[in-house]
Amino acid sequence: MTDDPDRPLALITGASRGIGAAVARTLADDHDLLLGGRDPQALVALAGELPSATPWPVDLTDDAAVAQAVRGLDRLDVLVHCAGVGLLGTVAETPAATWRHQFEVNVVAVAELTRLLLPALRAARGRVVLLNSGAGHAARAGWASYAASKFALRAFADALRAEEGGNGVRVTSVHPGRTDTDMQREVVRQESGEYRPERYLRVESVAAAVALAVRASADAEVVEVVVRPATA
Ligand SMILES: NC(=O)c1ccc[n+]([C@@H]2O[C@H](COP(=O)([O-])OP(=O)(O)OC[C@H]3O[C@@H](n4cnc5c(N)ncnc54)[C@H](OP(=O)(O)O)[C@@H]3O)[C@@H](O)[C@H]2O)c1
């Protein structure tokens, strides 16, 4: 963390790897950063590369730990929700525990962290960016619980935008297509497909879409960004 009081502060969940780590690298030039995730070693390693960053390790499904972790955060310019899980399965084969866990991480934890940080976001007239998915617009066979969680996340973002716009809080949903991360590797494994990284978005390309929303001028709110892998 720098000691420049004029530098904006951004909290990025899911920053220990994948899209969240790329968002951290992209915003590090002009933001102080809090790096969210559960893996403290990965967070310390990334913070070592980025002098403006501080690890913020917390399991987002642990309400008490989250309440403790936000204590003292009175002003927050940017909140980027990158943490998420991607659990596939047909309706016939998806048990209640999978539905609960997917909604717990992808929706409930996002709502609770946002709620706790709203006073700090209002104080800064801050921006909230939510990593959604192509699955937040269209549900395919085998994707019911993941897509339902992302539809719910889009609804959450739309309601938050309507409620908090008057308080100066700007809200963006970013909908990437398949992106080359651990999550995508696991998704392709569950689909019994072949992992072809050259067919997927690079994490830096998704981070650029997040940065577009974060760095928009004060008169502008980027409502939704859809990013898909370009076809050859
Ligand atoms: N990859 C894609 O193709 C793709 C496409 C569209 C949308 N998305 C969305 O983009 C976001 C990031 O995906 P990704 O591919 O970067 O995923 P990833 O590589 O699997 O990383 C997931 C991140 O979420 C964190 N996380 C998971 N559960 C958590 C919990 N209970 N508490 C705190 N942190 C938790 C992980 O932290 P630890 O590692 O420290 O546990 C990790 O940093 C997700 O919302 C995903 O749905 C991804």
CSV table of N, CA and C in Angstrom, one decimal, residues 13-164:
chain,number,residue,atom,x,y,z
A,13,THR,N,-11.8,-9.2,-5.1
A,13,THR,CA,-11.9,-10.6,-4.6
A,13,THR,C,-11.4,-11.6,-5.6
A,14,GLY,N,-11.1,-12.8,-5.2
A,14,GLY,CA,-10.6,-13.8,-6.2
A,14,GLY,C,-9.3,-13.4,-6.9
A,15,ALA,N,-8.5,-12.6,-6.1
A,15,ALA,CA,-7.2,-12.1,-6.7
A,15,ALA,C,-6.1,-13.1,-6.6
A,16,SER,N,-6.3,-14.2,-6.0
A,16,SER,CA,-5.1,-15.1,-5.8
A,16,SER,C,-4.7,-15.8,-7.1
A,17,ARG,N,-5.6,-15.8,-8.1
A,17,ARG,CA,-5.3,-16.4,-9.4
A,17,ARG,C,-6.3,-16.0,-10.5
A,18,GLY,N,-6.1,-16.5,-11.7
A,18,GLY,CA,-7.1,-16.3,-12.7
A,18,GLY,C,-7.4,-14.8,-13.1
A,19,ILE,N,-8.6,-14.5,-13.3
A,19,ILE,CA,-9.0,-13.2,-13.8
A,19,ILE,C,-8.7,-12.2,-12.7
A,20,GLY,N,-9.0,-12.5,-11.4
A,20,GLY,CA,-8.8,-11.5,-10.4
A,20,GLY,C,-7.3,-11.1,-10.3
A,21,ALA,N,-6.4,-12.0,-10.4
A,21,ALA,CA,-5.0,-11.7,-10.3
A,21,ALA,C,-4.6,-10.7,-11.5
A,22,ALA,N,-5.2,-11.0,-12.7
A,22,ALA,CA,-4.9,-10.1,-13.8
A,22,ALA,C,-5.5,-8.7,-13.6
A,23,VAL,N,-6.7,-8.7,-13.0
A,23,VAL,CA,-7.3,-7.4,-12.7
A,23,VAL,C,-6.4,-6.6,-11.7
A,24,ALA,N,-5.8,-7.3,-10.7
A,24,ALA,CA,-4.9,-6.6,-9.8
A,24,ALA,C,-3.7,-6.1,-10.5
A,25,ARG,N,-3.1,-6.9,-11.4
A,25,ARG,CA,-1.9,-6.4,-12.2
A,25,ARG,C,-2.3,-5.1,-13.0
A,26,THR,N,-3.5,-5.2,-13.6
A,26,THR,CA,-3.9,-4.1,-14.5
A,26,THR,C,-4.2,-2.8,-13.7
A,27,LEU,N,-4.8,-2.9,-12.5
A,27,LEU,CA,-5.2,-1.7,-11.7
A,27,LEU,C,-4.0,-1.2,-10.8
A,28,ALA,N,-2.9,-2.0,-10.7
A,28,ALA,CA,-1.9,-1.6,-9.7
A,28,ALA,C,-1.2,-0.3,-10.0
A,29,ASP,N,-1.1,0.1,-11.3
A,29,ASP,CA,-0.4,1.3,-11.7
A,29,ASP,C,-1.0,2.5,-11.0
A,30,ASP,N,-2.4,2.6,-10.9
A,30,ASP,CA,-3.0,3.8,-10.4
A,30,ASP,C,-4.0,3.6,-9.2
A,31,HIS,N,-3.8,2.4,-8.6
A,31,HIS,CA,-4.7,2.1,-7.4
A,31,HIS,C,-3.9,1.5,-6.3
A,32,ASP,N,-4.2,1.8,-5.1
A,32,ASP,CA,-3.8,0.9,-4.0
A,32,ASP,C,-4.8,-0.3,-4.0
A,33,LEU,N,-4.3,-1.5,-3.6
A,33,LEU,CA,-5.1,-2.7,-3.8
A,33,LEU,C,-5.2,-3.5,-2.5
A,34,LEU,N,-6.3,-4.1,-2.3
A,34,LEU,CA,-6.5,-5.1,-1.3
A,34,LEU,C,-6.8,-6.4,-2.1
A,35,LEU,N,-6.0,-7.4,-1.9
A,35,LEU,CA,-6.1,-8.6,-2.7
A,35,LEU,C,-6.8,-9.7,-2.0
A,36,GLY,N,-8.1,-10.0,-2.4
A,36,GLY,CA,-8.9,-11.0,-1.7
A,36,GLY,C,-8.6,-12.4,-2.2
A,37,GLY,N,-8.9,-13.4,-1.4
A,37,GLY,CA,-8.7,-14.8,-1.8
A,37,GLY,C,-8.6,-15.6,-0.5
A,38,ARG,N,-8.5,-16.9,-0.7
A,38,ARG,CA,-8.3,-17.8,0.5
A,38,ARG,C,-6.9,-18.3,0.7
A,39,ASP,N,-6.1,-18.2,-0.4
A,39,ASP,CA,-4.8,-18.8,-0.4
A,39,ASP,C,-3.8,-17.7,0.0
A,40,PRO,N,-3.4,-17.7,1.3
A,40,PRO,CA,-2.5,-16.6,1.8
A,40,PRO,C,-1.2,-16.5,1.0
A,41,GLN,N,-0.6,-17.7,0.7
A,41,GLN,CA,0.7,-17.7,0.0
A,41,GLN,C,0.6,-17.1,-1.3
A,42,ALA,N,-0.4,-17.4,-2.1
A,42,ALA,CA,-0.6,-16.8,-3.4
A,42,ALA,C,-0.8,-15.3,-3.3
A,43,LEU,N,-1.5,-14.8,-2.3
A,43,LEU,CA,-1.8,-13.4,-2.1
A,43,LEU,C,-0.5,-12.7,-1.7
A,44,VAL,N,0.3,-13.3,-0.8
A,44,VAL,CA,1.6,-12.7,-0.4
A,44,VAL,C,2.5,-12.6,-1.6
A,45,ALA,N,2.5,-13.6,-2.5
A,45,ALA,CA,3.4,-13.7,-3.6
A,45,ALA,C,3.0,-12.5,-4.6
A,46,LEU,N,1.7,-12.4,-4.9
A,46,LEU,CA,1.3,-11.3,-5.8
A,46,LEU,C,1.5,-9.9,-5.2
A,47,ALA,N,1.3,-9.8,-3.9
A,47,ALA,CA,1.5,-8.5,-3.3
A,47,ALA,C,3.0,-8.1,-3.3
A,48,GLY,N,3.9,-9.2,-3.3
A,48,GLY,CA,5.3,-8.9,-3.5
A,48,GLY,C,5.7,-8.3,-4.8
A,49,GLU,N,4.9,-8.6,-5.8
A,49,GLU,CA,5.2,-8.1,-7.2
A,49,GLU,C,4.6,-6.7,-7.4
A,50,LEU,N,3.6,-6.4,-6.5
A,50,LEU,CA,2.8,-5.1,-6.7
A,50,LEU,C,3.0,-4.3,-5.5
A,51,PRO,N,3.8,-3.3,-5.5
A,51,PRO,CA,4.1,-2.5,-4.2
A,51,PRO,C,2.9,-1.8,-3.7
A,52,SER,N,1.8,-1.6,-4.5
A,52,SER,CA,0.6,-0.9,-4.0
A,52,SER,C,-0.4,-1.9,-3.4
A,53,ALA,N,0.0,-3.2,-3.2
A,53,ALA,CA,-1.0,-4.2,-2.9
A,53,ALA,C,-0.8,-4.8,-1.5
A,54,THR,N,-1.9,-5.1,-0.8
A,54,THR,CA,-1.9,-5.8,0.5
A,54,THR,C,-2.8,-7.0,0.4
A,55,PRO,N,-2.3,-8.1,0.9
A,55,PRO,CA,-3.2,-9.3,1.0
A,55,PRO,C,-4.4,-9.1,1.9
A,56,TRP,N,-5.5,-9.6,1.4
A,56,TRP,CA,-6.8,-9.5,2.2
A,56,TRP,C,-7.4,-10.9,2.2
A,57,PRO,N,-6.8,-11.8,3.0
A,57,PRO,CA,-7.3,-13.2,2.9
A,57,PRO,C,-8.5,-13.5,3.8
A,58,VAL,N,-9.6,-13.9,3.1
A,58,VAL,CA,-10.8,-14.3,3.9
A,58,VAL,C,-11.6,-15.2,3.0
A,59,ASP,N,-12.3,-16.2,3.7
A,59,ASP,CA,-13.2,-17.1,3.0
A,59,ASP,C,-14.6,-16.3,2.9
A,60,LEU,N,-15.0,-16.0,1.8
A,60,LEU,CA,-16.2,-15.1,1.6
A,60,LEU,C,-17.5,-15.7,2.0
A,61,THR,N,-17.5,-17.0,2.3
A,61,THR,CA,-18.7,-17.7,2.7
A,61,THR,C,-18.8,-17.7,4.3
A,62,ASP,N,-17.7,-17.1,4.9
A,62,ASP,CA,-17.7,-17.1,6.4
A,62,ASP,C,-18.1,-15.7,6.8
A,63,ASP,N,-19.4,-15.5,7.2
A,63,ASP,CA,-20.0,-14.2,7.4
A,63,ASP,C,-19.2,-13.4,8.5
A,64,ALA,N,-18.9,-14.1,9.6
A,64,ALA,CA,-18.2,-13.5,10.7
A,64,ALA,C,-16.8,-13.0,10.3
A,65,ALA,N,-16.1,-13.8,9.5
A,65,ALA,CA,-14.7,-13.5,9.1
A,65,ALA,C,-14.8,-12.3,8.1
A,66,VAL,N,-15.8,-12.2,7.3
A,66,VAL,CA,-16.0,-11.1,6.3
A,66,VAL,C,-16.3,-9.8,7.1
A,67,ALA,N,-17.2,-9.9,8.1
A,67,ALA,CA,-17.5,-8.7,8.9
A,67,ALA,C,-16.3,-8.2,9.6
A,68,GLN,N,-15.4,-9.1,10.1
A,68,GLN,CA,-14.2,-8.7,10.7
A,68,GLN,C,-13.2,-8.1,9.7
A,69,ALA,N,-13.1,-8.6,8.5
A,69,ALA,CA,-12.2,-8.2,7.5
A,69,ALA,C,-12.5,-6.8,7.0
A,70,VAL,N,-13.7,-6.4,7.0
A,70,VAL,CA,-14.1,-5.1,6.4
A,70,VAL,C,-14.0,-4.0,7.5
A,71,ARG,N,-13.8,-4.4,8.7
A,71,ARG,CA,-13.7,-3.4,9.8
A,71,ARG,C,-12.6,-2.3,9.5
A,72,GLY,N,-12.9,-1.1,9.6
A,72,GLY,CA,-11.9,0.0,9.4
A,72,GLY,C,-11.8,0.5,8.0
A,73,LEU,N,-12.6,-0.2,7.1
A,73,LEU,CA,-12.6,0.2,5.7
A,73,LEU,C,-13.7,1.3,5.6
A,74,ASP,N,-13.3,2.6,5.7
A,74,ASP,CA,-14.3,3.6,5.7
A,74,ASP,C,-14.6,4.3,4.3
A,75,ARG,N,-13.6,4.0,3.4
A,75,ARG,CA,-13.7,4.6,2.1
A,75,ARG,C,-13.2,3.6,1.1
A,76,LEU,N,-14.0,3.3,0.1
A,76,LEU,CA,-13.5,2.4,-0.9
A,76,LEU,C,-14.0,2.9,-2.3
A,77,ASP,N,-13.0,3.0,-3.2
A,77,ASP,CA,-13.3,3.6,-4.5
A,77,ASP,C,-13.7,2.5,-5.5
A,78,VAL,N,-13.2,1.3,-5.4
A,78,VAL,CA,-13.5,0.3,-6.4
A,78,VAL,C,-13.7,-1.1,-5.7
A,79,LEU,N,-14.7,-1.8,-6.0
A,79,LEU,CA,-14.9,-3.2,-5.5
A,79,LEU,C,-15.1,-4.0,-6.7
A,80,VAL,N,-14.2,-5.0,-6.9
A,80,VAL,CA,-14.3,-5.9,-8.1
A,80,VAL,C,-14.6,-7.3,-7.5
A,81,HIS,N,-15.7,-7.8,-7.9
A,81,HIS,CA,-16.1,-9.2,-7.4
A,81,HIS,C,-15.6,-10.2,-8.5
A,82,CYS,N,-14.4,-10.8,-8.3
A,82,CYS,CA,-14.0,-11.9,-9.2
A,82,CYS,C,-14.1,-13.3,-8.6
A,83,ALA,N,-14.2,-13.4,-7.3
A,83,ALA,CA,-14.3,-14.7,-6.7
A,83,ALA,C,-15.5,-15.4,-7.2
A,84,GLY,N,-15.4,-16.7,-7.5
A,84,GLY,CA,-16.5,-17.5,-8.0
A,84,GLY,C,-16.1,-18.9,-8.1
A,85,VAL,N,-17.2,-19.8,-8.2
A,85,VAL,CA,-17.0,-21.2,-8.5
A,85,VAL,C,-17.8,-21.5,-9.8
A,86,GLY,N,-17.3,-22.6,-10.5
A,86,GLY,CA,-18.0,-23.0,-11.7
A,86,GLY,C,-18.2,-24.5,-11.6
A,87,LEU,N,-19.4,-24.9,-11.1
A,87,LEU,CA,-19.7,-26.3,-10.9
A,87,LEU,C,-20.8,-26.7,-12.0
A,88,LEU,N,-20.5,-27.6,-12.8
A,88,LEU,CA,-21.4,-28.0,-13.9
A,88,LEU,C,-22.2,-29.3,-13.5
A,89,GLY,N,-23.2,-29.6,-14.3
A,89,GLY,CA,-24.0,-30.8,-14.1
A,89,GLY,C,-25.4,-30.6,-14.6
A,90,THR,N,-26.0,-31.6,-15.1
A,90,THR,CA,-27.4,-31.5,-15.5
A,90,THR,C,-28.3,-31.4,-14.3
A,91,VAL,N,-29.5,-31.0,-14.5
A,91,VAL,CA,-30.5,-30.9,-13.4
A,91,VAL,C,-30.6,-32.2,-12.7
A,92,ALA,N,-30.7,-33.3,-13.5
A,92,ALA,CA,-30.9,-34.6,-13.0
A,92,ALA,C,-29.7,-35.1,-12.1
A,93,GLU,N,-28.5,-34.6,-12.3
A,93,GLU,CA,-27.4,-35.1,-11.5
A,93,GLU,C,-26.9,-34.0,-10.5
A,94,THR,N,-27.6,-32.9,-10.3
A,94,THR,CA,-27.0,-31.8,-9.4
A,94,THR,C,-27.8,-31.9,-8.1
A,95,PRO,N,-27.1,-32.2,-7.0
A,95,PRO,CA,-27.8,-32.3,-5.7
A,95,PRO,C,-27.9,-30.9,-5.0
A,96,ALA,N,-28.7,-30.8,-4.0
A,96,ALA,CA,-29.0,-29.5,-3.4
A,96,ALA,C,-27.7,-28.9,-2.9
A,97,ALA,N,-26.8,-29.7,-2.4
A,97,ALA,CA,-25.5,-29.1,-1.8
A,97,ALA,C,-24.7,-28.4,-2.9
A,98,THR,N,-24.8,-28.8,-4.1
A,98,THR,CA,-24.1,-28.1,-5.2
A,98,THR,C,-24.7,-26.8,-5.5
A,99,TRP,N,-26.1,-26.8,-5.6
A,99,TRP,CA,-26.8,-25.6,-5.8
A,99,TRP,C,-26.5,-24.6,-4.7
A,100,ARG,N,-26.5,-25.1,-3.4
A,100,ARG,CA,-26.3,-24.2,-2.3
A,100,ARG,C,-24.9,-23.6,-2.3
A,101,HIS,N,-23.9,-24.4,-2.6
A,101,HIS,CA,-22.5,-23.9,-2.6
A,101,HIS,C,-22.3,-22.9,-3.7
A,102,GLN,N,-22.8,-23.2,-4.9
A,102,GLN,CA,-22.7,-22.3,-6.0
A,102,GLN,C,-23.3,-20.9,-5.8
A,103,PHE,N,-24.5,-21.0,-5.2
A,103,PHE,CA,-25.2,-19.7,-4.9
A,103,PHE,C,-24.5,-19.0,-3.7
A,104,GLU,N,-24.0,-19.8,-2.8
A,104,GLU,CA,-23.4,-19.2,-1.6
A,104,GLU,C,-22.2,-18.3,-2.0
A,105,VAL,N,-21.3,-18.9,-2.9
A,105,VAL,CA,-20.1,-18.2,-3.4
A,105,VAL,C,-20.5,-17.1,-4.4
A,106,ASN,N,-21.3,-17.5,-5.4
A,106,ASN,CA,-21.4,-16.6,-6.6
A,106,ASN,C,-22.5,-15.5,-6.4
A,107,VAL,N,-23.3,-15.7,-5.4
A,107,VAL,CA,-24.4,-14.7,-5.2
A,107,VAL,C,-24.5,-14.1,-3.7
A,108,VAL,N,-24.7,-15.1,-2.8
A,108,VAL,CA,-24.9,-14.6,-1.4
A,108,VAL,C,-23.6,-13.8,-0.9
A,109,ALA,N,-22.5,-14.4,-1.1
A,109,ALA,CA,-21.2,-13.8,-0.6
A,109,ALA,C,-21.0,-12.4,-1.3
A,110,VAL,N,-21.4,-12.3,-2.5
A,110,VAL,CA,-21.2,-11.0,-3.2
A,110,VAL,C,-22.2,-10.0,-2.6
A,111,ALA,N,-23.4,-10.4,-2.4
A,111,ALA,CA,-24.4,-9.5,-1.8
A,111,ALA,C,-24.0,-9.0,-0.4
A,112,GLU,N,-23.5,-10.0,0.4
A,112,GLU,CA,-23.1,-9.6,1.8
A,112,GLU,C,-21.9,-8.7,1.8
A,113,LEU,N,-20.9,-9.0,1.0
A,113,LEU,CA,-19.7,-8.1,1.0
A,113,LEU,C,-20.1,-6.7,0.5
A,114,THR,N,-20.9,-6.7,-0.5
A,114,THR,CA,-21.3,-5.4,-1.1
A,114,THR,C,-22.1,-4.6,0.0
A,115,ARG,N,-23.0,-5.3,0.7
A,115,ARG,CA,-23.8,-4.6,1.7
A,115,ARG,C,-22.9,-4.0,2.8
A,116,LEU,N,-22.0,-4.8,3.2
A,116,LEU,CA,-21.1,-4.3,4.3
A,116,LEU,C,-20.3,-3.1,3.9
A,117,LEU,N,-19.9,-3.1,2.6
A,117,LEU,CA,-19.0,-2.0,2.1
A,117,LEU,C,-19.8,-0.8,1.5
A,118,LEU,N,-21.1,-0.9,1.5
A,118,LEU,CA,-21.8,0.3,0.8
A,118,LEU,C,-21.5,1.6,1.5
A,119,PRO,N,-21.4,1.7,2.8
A,119,PRO,CA,-21.1,3.1,3.3
A,119,PRO,C,-19.8,3.6,2.8
A,120,ALA,N,-18.8,2.7,2.7
A,120,ALA,CA,-17.4,3.1,2.2
A,120,ALA,C,-17.5,3.4,0.7
A,121,LEU,N,-18.3,2.7,0.0
A,121,LEU,CA,-18.5,3.0,-1.5
A,121,LEU,C,-19.2,4.3,-1.7
A,122,ARG,N,-20.2,4.5,-0.9
A,122,ARG,CA,-21.0,5.8,-1.0
A,122,ARG,C,-20.0,7.0,-0.7
A,123,ALA,N,-19.2,6.8,0.3
A,123,ALA,CA,-18.3,7.9,0.7
A,123,ALA,C,-17.3,8.3,-0.4
A,124,ALA,N,-17.0,7.3,-1.2
A,124,ALA,CA,-16.0,7.5,-2.3
A,124,ALA,C,-16.7,7.8,-3.6
A,125,ARG,N,-18.1,7.7,-3.7
A,125,ARG,CA,-18.8,7.6,-4.9
A,125,ARG,C,-18.1,6.6,-5.8
A,126,GLY,N,-18.1,5.4,-5.3
A,126,GLY,CA,-17.2,4.3,-5.9
A,126,GLY,C,-17.9,3.5,-7.0
A,127,ARG,N,-17.1,2.6,-7.5
A,127,ARG,CA,-17.6,1.7,-8.6
A,127,ARG,C,-17.6,0.2,-8.1
A,128,VAL,N,-18.6,-0.5,-8.5
A,128,VAL,CA,-18.7,-2.0,-8.2
A,128,VAL,C,-18.7,-2.7,-9.5
A,129,VAL,N,-17.8,-3.6,-9.7
A,129,VAL,CA,-17.7,-4.4,-11.0
A,129,VAL,C,-17.9,-5.9,-10.6
A,130,LEU,N,-18.8,-6.5,-11.3
A,130,LEU,CA,-19.2,-7.9,-11.0
A,130,LEU,C,-18.8,-8.8,-12.1
A,131,LEU,N,-17.9,-9.8,-11.9
A,131,LEU,CA,-17.6,-10.7,-13.0
A,131,LEU,C,-18.8,-11.7,-13.1
A,132,ASN,N,-19.5,-11.5,-14.2
A,132,ASN,CA,-20.6,-12.4,-14.5
A,132,ASN,C,-20.1,-13.4,-15.6
A,133,SER,N,-20.8,-13.7,-16.6
A,133,SER,CA,-20.4,-14.7,-17.6
A,133,SER,C,-21.4,-14.7,-18.8
A,134,GLY,N,-21.0,-15.3,-19.9
A,134,GLY,CA,-21.9,-15.5,-20.9
A,134,GLY,C,-23.1,-16.3,-20.4
A,135,ALA,N,-22.9,-17.2,-19.4
A,135,ALA,CA,-23.9,-18.0,-18.8
A,135,ALA,C,-24.9,-17.1,-17.9
A,136,GLY,N,-24.6,-15.8,-17.8
A,136,GLY,CA,-25.6,-14.9,-17.1
A,136,GLY,C,-26.6,-14.4,-18.1
A,137,HIS,N,-26.5,-14.7,-19.4
A,137,HIS,CA,-27.5,-14.3,-20.4
A,137,HIS,C,-28.2,-15.5,-21.0
A,138,ALA,N,-27.5,-16.7,-21.0
A,138,ALA,CA,-28.1,-17.9,-21.7
A,138,ALA,C,-27.7,-19.1,-20.9
A,139,ALA,N,-28.7,-20.0,-20.7
A,139,ALA,CA,-28.4,-21.2,-20.0
A,139,ALA,C,-28.4,-22.4,-20.9
A,140,ARG,N,-27.3,-23.2,-20.9
A,140,ARG,CA,-27.3,-24.4,-21.8
A,140,ARG,C,-27.4,-25.7,-20.9
A,141,ALA,N,-27.7,-26.7,-21.6
A,141,ALA,CA,-27.8,-28.0,-21.0
A,141,ALA,C,-26.5,-28.3,-20.2
A,142,GLY,N,-26.6,-28.7,-19.0
A,142,GLY,CA,-25.5,-29.1,-18.1
A,142,GLY,C,-24.9,-27.9,-17.3
A,143,TRP,N,-25.6,-26.7,-17.5
A,143,TRP,CA,-25.1,-25.5,-16.8
A,143,TRP,C,-26.1,-24.9,-15.9
A,144,ALA,N,-27.1,-25.7,-15.5
A,144,ALA,CA,-28.3,-25.1,-14.8
A,144,ALA,C,-27.9,-24.3,-13.5
A,145,SER,N,-27.1,-24.9,-12.6
A,145,SER,CA,-26.9,-24.2,-11.4
A,145,SER,C,-25.9,-23.0,-11.5
A,146,TYR,N,-24.9,-23.2,-12.4
A,146,TYR,CA,-23.9,-22.1,-12.6
A,146,TYR,C,-24.7,-20.9,-13.3
A,147,ALA,N,-25.4,-21.2,-14.4
A,147,ALA,CA,-26.1,-20.2,-15.1
A,147,ALA,C,-27.1,-19.5,-14.2
A,148,ALA,N,-27.9,-20.3,-13.4
A,148,ALA,CA,-28.9,-19.7,-12.5
A,148,ALA,C,-28.2,-18.7,-11.5
A,149,SER,N,-27.0,-19.1,-11.1
A,149,SER,CA,-26.3,-18.2,-10.1
A,149,SER,C,-25.9,-16.9,-10.8
A,150,LYS,N,-25.5,-17.0,-12.1
A,150,LYS,CA,-25.0,-15.8,-12.8
A,150,LYS,C,-26.2,-15.0,-13.3
A,151,PHE,N,-27.4,-15.6,-13.6
A,151,PHE,CA,-28.6,-14.8,-13.8
A,151,PHE,C,-28.9,-14.0,-12.6
A,152,ALA,N,-28.8,-14.7,-11.4
A,152,ALA,CA,-29.2,-14.0,-10.2
A,152,ALA,C,-28.2,-12.9,-9.9
A,153,LEU,N,-26.9,-13.1,-10.3
A,153,LEU,CA,-25.9,-12.1,-10.0
A,153,LEU,C,-26.2,-10.8,-10.9
A,154,ARG,N,-26.7,-11.1,-12.1
A,154,ARG,CA,-27.0,-10.0,-13.0
A,154,ARG,C,-28.2,-9.2,-12.5
A,155,ALA,N,-29.2,-9.9,-11.9
A,155,ALA,CA,-30.4,-9.3,-11.3
A,155,ALA,C,-29.9,-8.4,-10.1
A,156,PHE,N,-29.0,-9.0,-9.3
A,156,PHE,CA,-28.4,-8.3,-8.1
A,156,PHE,C,-27.8,-7.0,-8.6
A,157,ALA,N,-27.0,-7.0,-9.7
A,157,ALA,CA,-26.3,-5.9,-10.2
A,157,ALA,C,-27.3,-4.8,-10.6
A,158,ASP,N,-28.3,-5.3,-11.3
A,158,ASP,CA,-29.3,-4.3,-11.9
A,158,ASP,C,-30.0,-3.6,-10.7
A,159,ALA,N,-30.4,-4.3,-9.7
A,159,ALA,CA,-31.1,-3.7,-8.5
A,159,ALA,C,-30.2,-2.8,-7.8
A,160,LEU,N,-28.9,-3.2,-7.6
A,160,LEU,CA,-27.9,-2.4,-6.9
A,160,LEU,C,-27.8,-1.0,-7.7
A,161,ARG,N,-27.6,-1.1,-9.0
A,161,ARG,CA,-27.5,0.1,-9.8
A,161,ARG,C,-28.6,1.0,-9.6
A,162,ALA,N,-29.9,0.5,-9.6
A,162,ALA,CA,-31.0,1.3,-9.5
A,162,ALA,C,-31.1,1.9,-8.1
A,163,GLU,N,-30.7,1.2,-7.1
A,163,GLU,CA,-30.8,1.7,-5.7
A,163,GLU,C,-29.7,2.7,-5.4
A,164,GLU,N,-28.5,2.5,-5.8
A,164,GLU,CA,-27.4,3.2,-5.4
A,164,GLU,C,-26.9,4.3,-6.3
